[in-house]
Short mmCIF file of N, CA and C in Angstrom, two decimals:
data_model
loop_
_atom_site.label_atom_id
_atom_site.label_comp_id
_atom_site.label_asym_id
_atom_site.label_seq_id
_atom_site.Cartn_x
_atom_site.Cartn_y
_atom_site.Cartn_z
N UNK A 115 -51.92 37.94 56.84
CA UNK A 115 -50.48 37.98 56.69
C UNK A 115 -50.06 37.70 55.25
N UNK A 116 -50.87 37.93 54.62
CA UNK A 116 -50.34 37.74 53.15
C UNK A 116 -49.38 38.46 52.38
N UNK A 117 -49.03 39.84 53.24
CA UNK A 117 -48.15 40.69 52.52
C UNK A 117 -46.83 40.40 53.51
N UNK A 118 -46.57 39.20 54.43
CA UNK A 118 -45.58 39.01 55.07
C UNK A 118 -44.06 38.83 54.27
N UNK A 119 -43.06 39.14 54.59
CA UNK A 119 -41.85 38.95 53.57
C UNK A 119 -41.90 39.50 52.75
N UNK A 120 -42.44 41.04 52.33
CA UNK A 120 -42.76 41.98 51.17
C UNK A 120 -41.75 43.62 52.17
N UNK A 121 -40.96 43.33 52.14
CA UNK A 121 -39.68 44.46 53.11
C UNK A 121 -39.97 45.54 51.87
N UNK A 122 -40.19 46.52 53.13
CA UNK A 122 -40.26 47.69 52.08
C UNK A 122 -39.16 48.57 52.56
N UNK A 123 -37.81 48.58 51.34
CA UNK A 123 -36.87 49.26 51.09
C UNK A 123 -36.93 50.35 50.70
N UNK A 124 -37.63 50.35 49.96
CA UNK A 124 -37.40 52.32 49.67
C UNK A 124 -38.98 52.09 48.88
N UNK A 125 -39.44 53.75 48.52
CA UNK A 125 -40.50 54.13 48.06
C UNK A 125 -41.22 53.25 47.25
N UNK A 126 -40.53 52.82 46.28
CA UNK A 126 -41.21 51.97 45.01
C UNK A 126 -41.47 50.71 45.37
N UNK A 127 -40.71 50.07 46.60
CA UNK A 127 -41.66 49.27 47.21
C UNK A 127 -43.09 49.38 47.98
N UNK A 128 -42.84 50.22 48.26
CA UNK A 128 -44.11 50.78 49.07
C UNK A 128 -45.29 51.52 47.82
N UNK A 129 -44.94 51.82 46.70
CA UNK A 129 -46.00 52.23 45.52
C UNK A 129 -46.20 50.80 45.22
N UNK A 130 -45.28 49.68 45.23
CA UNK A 130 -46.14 48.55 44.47
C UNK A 130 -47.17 47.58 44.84
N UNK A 131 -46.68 47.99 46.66
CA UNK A 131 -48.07 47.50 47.86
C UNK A 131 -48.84 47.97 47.48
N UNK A 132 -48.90 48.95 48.05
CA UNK A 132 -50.39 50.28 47.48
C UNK A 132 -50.86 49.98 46.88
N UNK A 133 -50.41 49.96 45.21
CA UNK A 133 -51.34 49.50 43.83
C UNK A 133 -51.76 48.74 43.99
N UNK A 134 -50.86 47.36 44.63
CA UNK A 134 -51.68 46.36 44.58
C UNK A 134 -52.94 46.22 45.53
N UNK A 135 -52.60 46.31 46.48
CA UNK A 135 -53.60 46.40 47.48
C UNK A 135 -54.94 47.30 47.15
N UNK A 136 -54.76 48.46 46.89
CA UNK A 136 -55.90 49.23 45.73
C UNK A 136 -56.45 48.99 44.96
N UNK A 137 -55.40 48.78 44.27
CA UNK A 137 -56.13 48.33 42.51
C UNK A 137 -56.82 49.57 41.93
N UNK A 138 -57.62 49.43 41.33
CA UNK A 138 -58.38 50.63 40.81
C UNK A 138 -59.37 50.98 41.23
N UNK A 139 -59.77 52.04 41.76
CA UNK A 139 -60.57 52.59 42.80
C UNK A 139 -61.18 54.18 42.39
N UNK A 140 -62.09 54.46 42.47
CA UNK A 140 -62.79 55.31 41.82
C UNK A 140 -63.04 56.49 43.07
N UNK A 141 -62.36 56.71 43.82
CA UNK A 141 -62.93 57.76 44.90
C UNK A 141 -61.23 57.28 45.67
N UNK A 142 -60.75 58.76 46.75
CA UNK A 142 -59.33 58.53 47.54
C UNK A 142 -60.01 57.68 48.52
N UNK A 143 -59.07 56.88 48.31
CA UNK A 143 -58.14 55.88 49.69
C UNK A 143 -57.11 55.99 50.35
N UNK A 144 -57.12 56.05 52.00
CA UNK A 144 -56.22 56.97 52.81
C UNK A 144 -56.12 55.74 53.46
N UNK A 145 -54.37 54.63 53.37
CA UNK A 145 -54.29 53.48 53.48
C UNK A 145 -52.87 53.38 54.39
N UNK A 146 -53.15 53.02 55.68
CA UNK A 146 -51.85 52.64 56.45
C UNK A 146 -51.56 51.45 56.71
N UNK A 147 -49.98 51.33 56.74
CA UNK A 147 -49.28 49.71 56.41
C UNK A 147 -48.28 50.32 57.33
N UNK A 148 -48.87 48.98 58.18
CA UNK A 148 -48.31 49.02 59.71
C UNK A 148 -46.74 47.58 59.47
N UNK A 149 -45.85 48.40 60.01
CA UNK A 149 -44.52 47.35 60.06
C UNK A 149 -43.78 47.03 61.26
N UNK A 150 -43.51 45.59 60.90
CA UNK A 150 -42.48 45.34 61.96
C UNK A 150 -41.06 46.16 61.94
N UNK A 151 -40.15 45.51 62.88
CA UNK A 151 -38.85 46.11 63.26
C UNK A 151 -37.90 45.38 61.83
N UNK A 152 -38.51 44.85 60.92
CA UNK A 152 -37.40 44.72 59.49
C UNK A 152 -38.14 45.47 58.47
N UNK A 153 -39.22 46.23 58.83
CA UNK A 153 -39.96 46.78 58.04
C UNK A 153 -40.68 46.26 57.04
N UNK A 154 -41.03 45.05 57.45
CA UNK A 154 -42.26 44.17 57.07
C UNK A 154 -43.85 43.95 57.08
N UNK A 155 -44.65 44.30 56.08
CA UNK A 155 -46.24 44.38 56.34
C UNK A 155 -46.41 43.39 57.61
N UNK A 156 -47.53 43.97 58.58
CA UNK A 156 -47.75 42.98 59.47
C UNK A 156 -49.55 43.09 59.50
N UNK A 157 -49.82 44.62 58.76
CA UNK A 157 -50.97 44.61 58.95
C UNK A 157 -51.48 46.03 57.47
N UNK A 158 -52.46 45.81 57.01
CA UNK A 158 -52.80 46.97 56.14
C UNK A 158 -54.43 47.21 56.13
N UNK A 159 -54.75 48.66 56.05
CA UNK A 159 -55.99 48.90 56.92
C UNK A 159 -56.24 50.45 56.24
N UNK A 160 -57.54 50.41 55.58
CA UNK A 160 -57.88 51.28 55.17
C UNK A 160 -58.34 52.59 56.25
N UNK A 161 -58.30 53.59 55.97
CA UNK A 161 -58.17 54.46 57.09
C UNK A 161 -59.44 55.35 56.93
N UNK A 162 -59.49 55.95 55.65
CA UNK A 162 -60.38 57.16 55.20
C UNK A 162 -60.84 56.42 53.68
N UNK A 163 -62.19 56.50 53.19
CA UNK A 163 -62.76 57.35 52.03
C UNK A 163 -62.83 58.30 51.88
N UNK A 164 -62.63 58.69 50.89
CA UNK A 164 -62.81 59.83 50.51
C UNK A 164 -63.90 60.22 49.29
N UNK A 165 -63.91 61.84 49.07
CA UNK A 165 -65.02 62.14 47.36
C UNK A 165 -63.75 61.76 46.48
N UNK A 166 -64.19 62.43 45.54
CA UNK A 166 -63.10 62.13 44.29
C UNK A 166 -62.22 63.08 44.41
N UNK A 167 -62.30 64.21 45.50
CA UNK A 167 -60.80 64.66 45.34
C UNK A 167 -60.74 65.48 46.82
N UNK A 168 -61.10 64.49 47.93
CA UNK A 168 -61.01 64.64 49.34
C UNK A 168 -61.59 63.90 50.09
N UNK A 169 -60.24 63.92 51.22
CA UNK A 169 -60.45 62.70 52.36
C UNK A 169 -60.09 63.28 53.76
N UNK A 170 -60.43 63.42 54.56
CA UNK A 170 -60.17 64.02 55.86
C UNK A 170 -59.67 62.77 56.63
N UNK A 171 -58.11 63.38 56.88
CA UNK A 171 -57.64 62.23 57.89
C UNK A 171 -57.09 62.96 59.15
N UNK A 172 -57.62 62.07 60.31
CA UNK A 172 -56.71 62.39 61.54
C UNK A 172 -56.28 61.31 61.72
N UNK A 173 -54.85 61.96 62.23
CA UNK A 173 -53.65 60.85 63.15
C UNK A 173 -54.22 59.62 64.13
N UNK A 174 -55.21 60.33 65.15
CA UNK A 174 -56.08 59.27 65.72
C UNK A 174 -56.08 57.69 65.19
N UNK A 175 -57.00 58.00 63.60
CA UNK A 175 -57.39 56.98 63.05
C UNK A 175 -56.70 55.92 62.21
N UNK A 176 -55.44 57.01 62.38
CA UNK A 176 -54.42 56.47 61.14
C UNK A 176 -53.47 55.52 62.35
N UNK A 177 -53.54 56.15 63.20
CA UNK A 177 -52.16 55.63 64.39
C UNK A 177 -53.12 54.55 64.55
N UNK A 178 -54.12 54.30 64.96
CA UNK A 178 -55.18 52.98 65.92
C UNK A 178 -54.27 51.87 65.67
N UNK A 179 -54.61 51.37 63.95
CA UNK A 179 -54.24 50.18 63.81
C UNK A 179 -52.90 50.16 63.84
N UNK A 180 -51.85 51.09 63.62
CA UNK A 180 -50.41 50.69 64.30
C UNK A 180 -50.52 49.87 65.45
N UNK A 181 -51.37 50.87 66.79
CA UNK A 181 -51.03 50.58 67.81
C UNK A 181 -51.51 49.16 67.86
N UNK A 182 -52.36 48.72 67.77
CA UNK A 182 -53.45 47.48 67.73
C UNK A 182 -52.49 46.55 67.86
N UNK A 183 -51.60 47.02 66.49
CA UNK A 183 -50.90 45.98 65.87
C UNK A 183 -49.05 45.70 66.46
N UNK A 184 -49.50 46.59 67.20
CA UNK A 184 -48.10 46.73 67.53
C UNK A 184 -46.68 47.24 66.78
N UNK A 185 -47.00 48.23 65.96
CA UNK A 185 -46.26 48.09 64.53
C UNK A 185 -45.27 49.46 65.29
N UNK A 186 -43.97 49.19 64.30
CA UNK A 186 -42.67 50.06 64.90
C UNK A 186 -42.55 51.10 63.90
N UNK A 187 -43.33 50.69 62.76
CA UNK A 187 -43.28 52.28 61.73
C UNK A 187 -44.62 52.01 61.17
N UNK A 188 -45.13 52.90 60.54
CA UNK A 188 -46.13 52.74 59.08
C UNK A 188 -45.80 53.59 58.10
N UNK A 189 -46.40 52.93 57.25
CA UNK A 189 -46.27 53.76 55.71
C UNK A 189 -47.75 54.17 55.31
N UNK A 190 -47.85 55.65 54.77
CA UNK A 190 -49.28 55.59 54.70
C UNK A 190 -48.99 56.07 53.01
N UNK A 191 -50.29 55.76 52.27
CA UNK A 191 -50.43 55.96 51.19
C UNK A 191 -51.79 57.12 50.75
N UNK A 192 -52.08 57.65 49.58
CA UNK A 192 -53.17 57.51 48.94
C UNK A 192 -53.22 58.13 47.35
N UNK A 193 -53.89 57.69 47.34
CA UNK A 193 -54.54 57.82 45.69
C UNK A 193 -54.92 58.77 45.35
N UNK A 194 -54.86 59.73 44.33
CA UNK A 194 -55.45 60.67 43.43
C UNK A 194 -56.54 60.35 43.11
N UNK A 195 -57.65 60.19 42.71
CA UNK A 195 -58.42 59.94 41.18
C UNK A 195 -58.25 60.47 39.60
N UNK A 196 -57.87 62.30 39.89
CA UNK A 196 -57.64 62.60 38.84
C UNK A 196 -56.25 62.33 38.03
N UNK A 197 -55.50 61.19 38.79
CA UNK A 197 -53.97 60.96 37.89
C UNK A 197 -53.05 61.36 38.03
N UNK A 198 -53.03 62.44 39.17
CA UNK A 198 -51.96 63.73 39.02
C UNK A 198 -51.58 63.31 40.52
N UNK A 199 -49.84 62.68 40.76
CA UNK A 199 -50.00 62.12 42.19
C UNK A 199 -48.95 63.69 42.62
N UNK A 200 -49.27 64.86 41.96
CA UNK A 200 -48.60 65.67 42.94
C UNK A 200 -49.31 66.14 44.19
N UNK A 201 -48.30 66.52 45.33
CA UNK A 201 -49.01 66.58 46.77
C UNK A 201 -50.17 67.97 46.81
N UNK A 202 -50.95 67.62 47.47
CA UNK A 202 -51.80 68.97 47.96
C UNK A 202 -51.25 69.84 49.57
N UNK A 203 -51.50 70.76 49.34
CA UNK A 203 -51.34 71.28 50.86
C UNK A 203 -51.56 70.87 51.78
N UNK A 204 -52.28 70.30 51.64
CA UNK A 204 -53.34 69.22 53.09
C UNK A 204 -52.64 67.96 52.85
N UNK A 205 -52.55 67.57 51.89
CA UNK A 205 -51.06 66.44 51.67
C UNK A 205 -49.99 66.41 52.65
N UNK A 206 -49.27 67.30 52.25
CA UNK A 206 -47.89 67.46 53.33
C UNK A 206 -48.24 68.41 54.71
N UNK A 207 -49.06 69.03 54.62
CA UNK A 207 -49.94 69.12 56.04
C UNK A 207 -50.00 67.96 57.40
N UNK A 208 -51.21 67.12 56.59
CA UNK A 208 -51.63 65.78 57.14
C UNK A 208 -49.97 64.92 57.45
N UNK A 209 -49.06 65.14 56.69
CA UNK A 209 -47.86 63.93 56.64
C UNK A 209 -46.95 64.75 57.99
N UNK A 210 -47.17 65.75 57.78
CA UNK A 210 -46.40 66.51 58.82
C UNK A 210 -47.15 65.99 60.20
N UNK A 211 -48.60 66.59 60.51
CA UNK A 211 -48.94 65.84 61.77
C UNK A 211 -48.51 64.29 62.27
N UNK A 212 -48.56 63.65 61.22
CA UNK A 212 -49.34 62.03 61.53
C UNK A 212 -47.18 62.00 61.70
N UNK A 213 -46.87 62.47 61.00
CA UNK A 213 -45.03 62.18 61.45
C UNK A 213 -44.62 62.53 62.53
N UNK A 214 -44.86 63.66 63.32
CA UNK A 214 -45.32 64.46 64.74
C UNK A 214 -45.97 63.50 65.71
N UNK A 215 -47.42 63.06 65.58
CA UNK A 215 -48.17 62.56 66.45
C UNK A 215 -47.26 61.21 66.14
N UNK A 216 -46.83 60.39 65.28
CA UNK A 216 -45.97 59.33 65.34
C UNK A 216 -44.56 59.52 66.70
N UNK A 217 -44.03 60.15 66.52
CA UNK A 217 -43.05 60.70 67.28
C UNK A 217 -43.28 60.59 68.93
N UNK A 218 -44.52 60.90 69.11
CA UNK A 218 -44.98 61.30 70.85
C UNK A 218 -45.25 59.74 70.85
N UNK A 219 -45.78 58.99 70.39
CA UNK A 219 -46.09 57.84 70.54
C UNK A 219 -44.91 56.35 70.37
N UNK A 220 -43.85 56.89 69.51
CA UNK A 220 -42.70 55.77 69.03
C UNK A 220 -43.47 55.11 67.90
N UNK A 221 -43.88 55.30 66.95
CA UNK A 221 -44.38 54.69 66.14
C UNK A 221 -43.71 56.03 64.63
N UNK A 222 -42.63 55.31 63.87
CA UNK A 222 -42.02 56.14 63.01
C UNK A 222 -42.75 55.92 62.10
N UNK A 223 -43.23 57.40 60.99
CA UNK A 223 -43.30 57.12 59.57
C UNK A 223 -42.42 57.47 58.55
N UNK A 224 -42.86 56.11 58.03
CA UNK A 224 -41.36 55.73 57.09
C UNK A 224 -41.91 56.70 55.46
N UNK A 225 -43.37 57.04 55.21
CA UNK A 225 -42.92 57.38 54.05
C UNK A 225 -44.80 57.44 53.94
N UNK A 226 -44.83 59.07 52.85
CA UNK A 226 -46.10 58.97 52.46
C UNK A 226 -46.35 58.80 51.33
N UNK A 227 -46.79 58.13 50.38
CA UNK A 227 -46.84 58.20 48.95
C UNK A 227 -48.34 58.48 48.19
N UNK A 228 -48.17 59.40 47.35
CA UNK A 228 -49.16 59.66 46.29
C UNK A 228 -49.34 59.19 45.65
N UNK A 229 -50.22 58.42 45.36
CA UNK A 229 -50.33 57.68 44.17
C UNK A 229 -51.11 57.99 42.64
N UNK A 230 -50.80 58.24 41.77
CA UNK A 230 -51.38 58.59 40.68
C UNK A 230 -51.65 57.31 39.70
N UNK A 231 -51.91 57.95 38.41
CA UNK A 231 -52.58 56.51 37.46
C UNK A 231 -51.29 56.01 37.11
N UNK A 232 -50.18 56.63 36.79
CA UNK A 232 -48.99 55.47 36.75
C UNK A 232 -47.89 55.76 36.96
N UNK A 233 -47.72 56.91 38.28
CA UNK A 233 -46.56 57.51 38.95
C UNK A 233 -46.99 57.22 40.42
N UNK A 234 -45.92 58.02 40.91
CA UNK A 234 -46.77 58.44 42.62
C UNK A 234 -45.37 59.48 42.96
N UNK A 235 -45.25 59.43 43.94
CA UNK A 235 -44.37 60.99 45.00
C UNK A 235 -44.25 60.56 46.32
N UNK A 236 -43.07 60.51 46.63
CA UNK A 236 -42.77 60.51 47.77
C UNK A 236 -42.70 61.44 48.77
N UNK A 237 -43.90 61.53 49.53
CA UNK A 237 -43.33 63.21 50.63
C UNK A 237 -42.01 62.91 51.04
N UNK A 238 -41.22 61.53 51.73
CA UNK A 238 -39.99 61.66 52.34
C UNK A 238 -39.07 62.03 51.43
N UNK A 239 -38.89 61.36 49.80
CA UNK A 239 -38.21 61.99 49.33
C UNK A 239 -37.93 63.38 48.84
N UNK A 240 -39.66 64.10 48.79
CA UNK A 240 -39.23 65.41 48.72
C UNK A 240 -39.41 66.31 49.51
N UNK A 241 -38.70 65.86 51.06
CA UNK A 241 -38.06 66.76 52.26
C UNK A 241 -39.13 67.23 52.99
N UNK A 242 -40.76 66.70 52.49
CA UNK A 242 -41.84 67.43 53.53
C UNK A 242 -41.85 66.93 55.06
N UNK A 243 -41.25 65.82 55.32
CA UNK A 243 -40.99 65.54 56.71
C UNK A 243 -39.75 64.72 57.37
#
């Protein structure tokens, strides 16, 4: 519970979890942050490794620890390696399912973010789900 009382308001809260929680990492990390009903970390849980510029995620694995945890949204993240946090096809692909399979289950996602070496991207803010 160390990230307890860390409310994630909008995107750039949720890029400054991420980083931190990351740090610098040499291969993608496909990272869900499971929240309570004030939208509070309750739980954060690496999902996928990946190579240096692919990670195969299913909803399955990404939803588990929501459910585990009982969480009312998640935020999922991941990392670039090469710096460049614009989305890939399989990017807003993957955000589209896991927002979908969220839906059948009641478990909302609040937001996917890209993370690059010193930006990132919001799929919610740019309308992919």
């Amino acid at each position: 519970l160390l990230y307890k009382d860390r409310i994630i308001r909008s995107p750039e809260d949720g890029y400054r979890l991420l980083k931190e929680f990351l740090g610098e990492v040499d291969r993608e990390y496909f990272v869900v942050v499971c929240l309570d009903t004030k939208n509070q970390p309750t739980a954060i849980n690496t999902c996928h490794i990946g190579s240096l510029n692919a990670a195969i995620v299913h909803p399955r694995e990404v939803l588990k620890p929501a459910i585990l945890s009982n969480a009312a949204s998640i935020l999922v993240g991941h990392n670039h390696p090469s710096g460049d946090p614009e989305p890939s096809e399989e990017d807003i692909h993957v955000t589209k399912r896991l927002a979908e399979a969220g839906k059948v289950i009641g478990i909302d996602l609040l937001d996917h973010i890209v993370m690059g070496e010193d930006s990132f991207v919001s799929l919610k803010e740019k309308g992919h789900f």
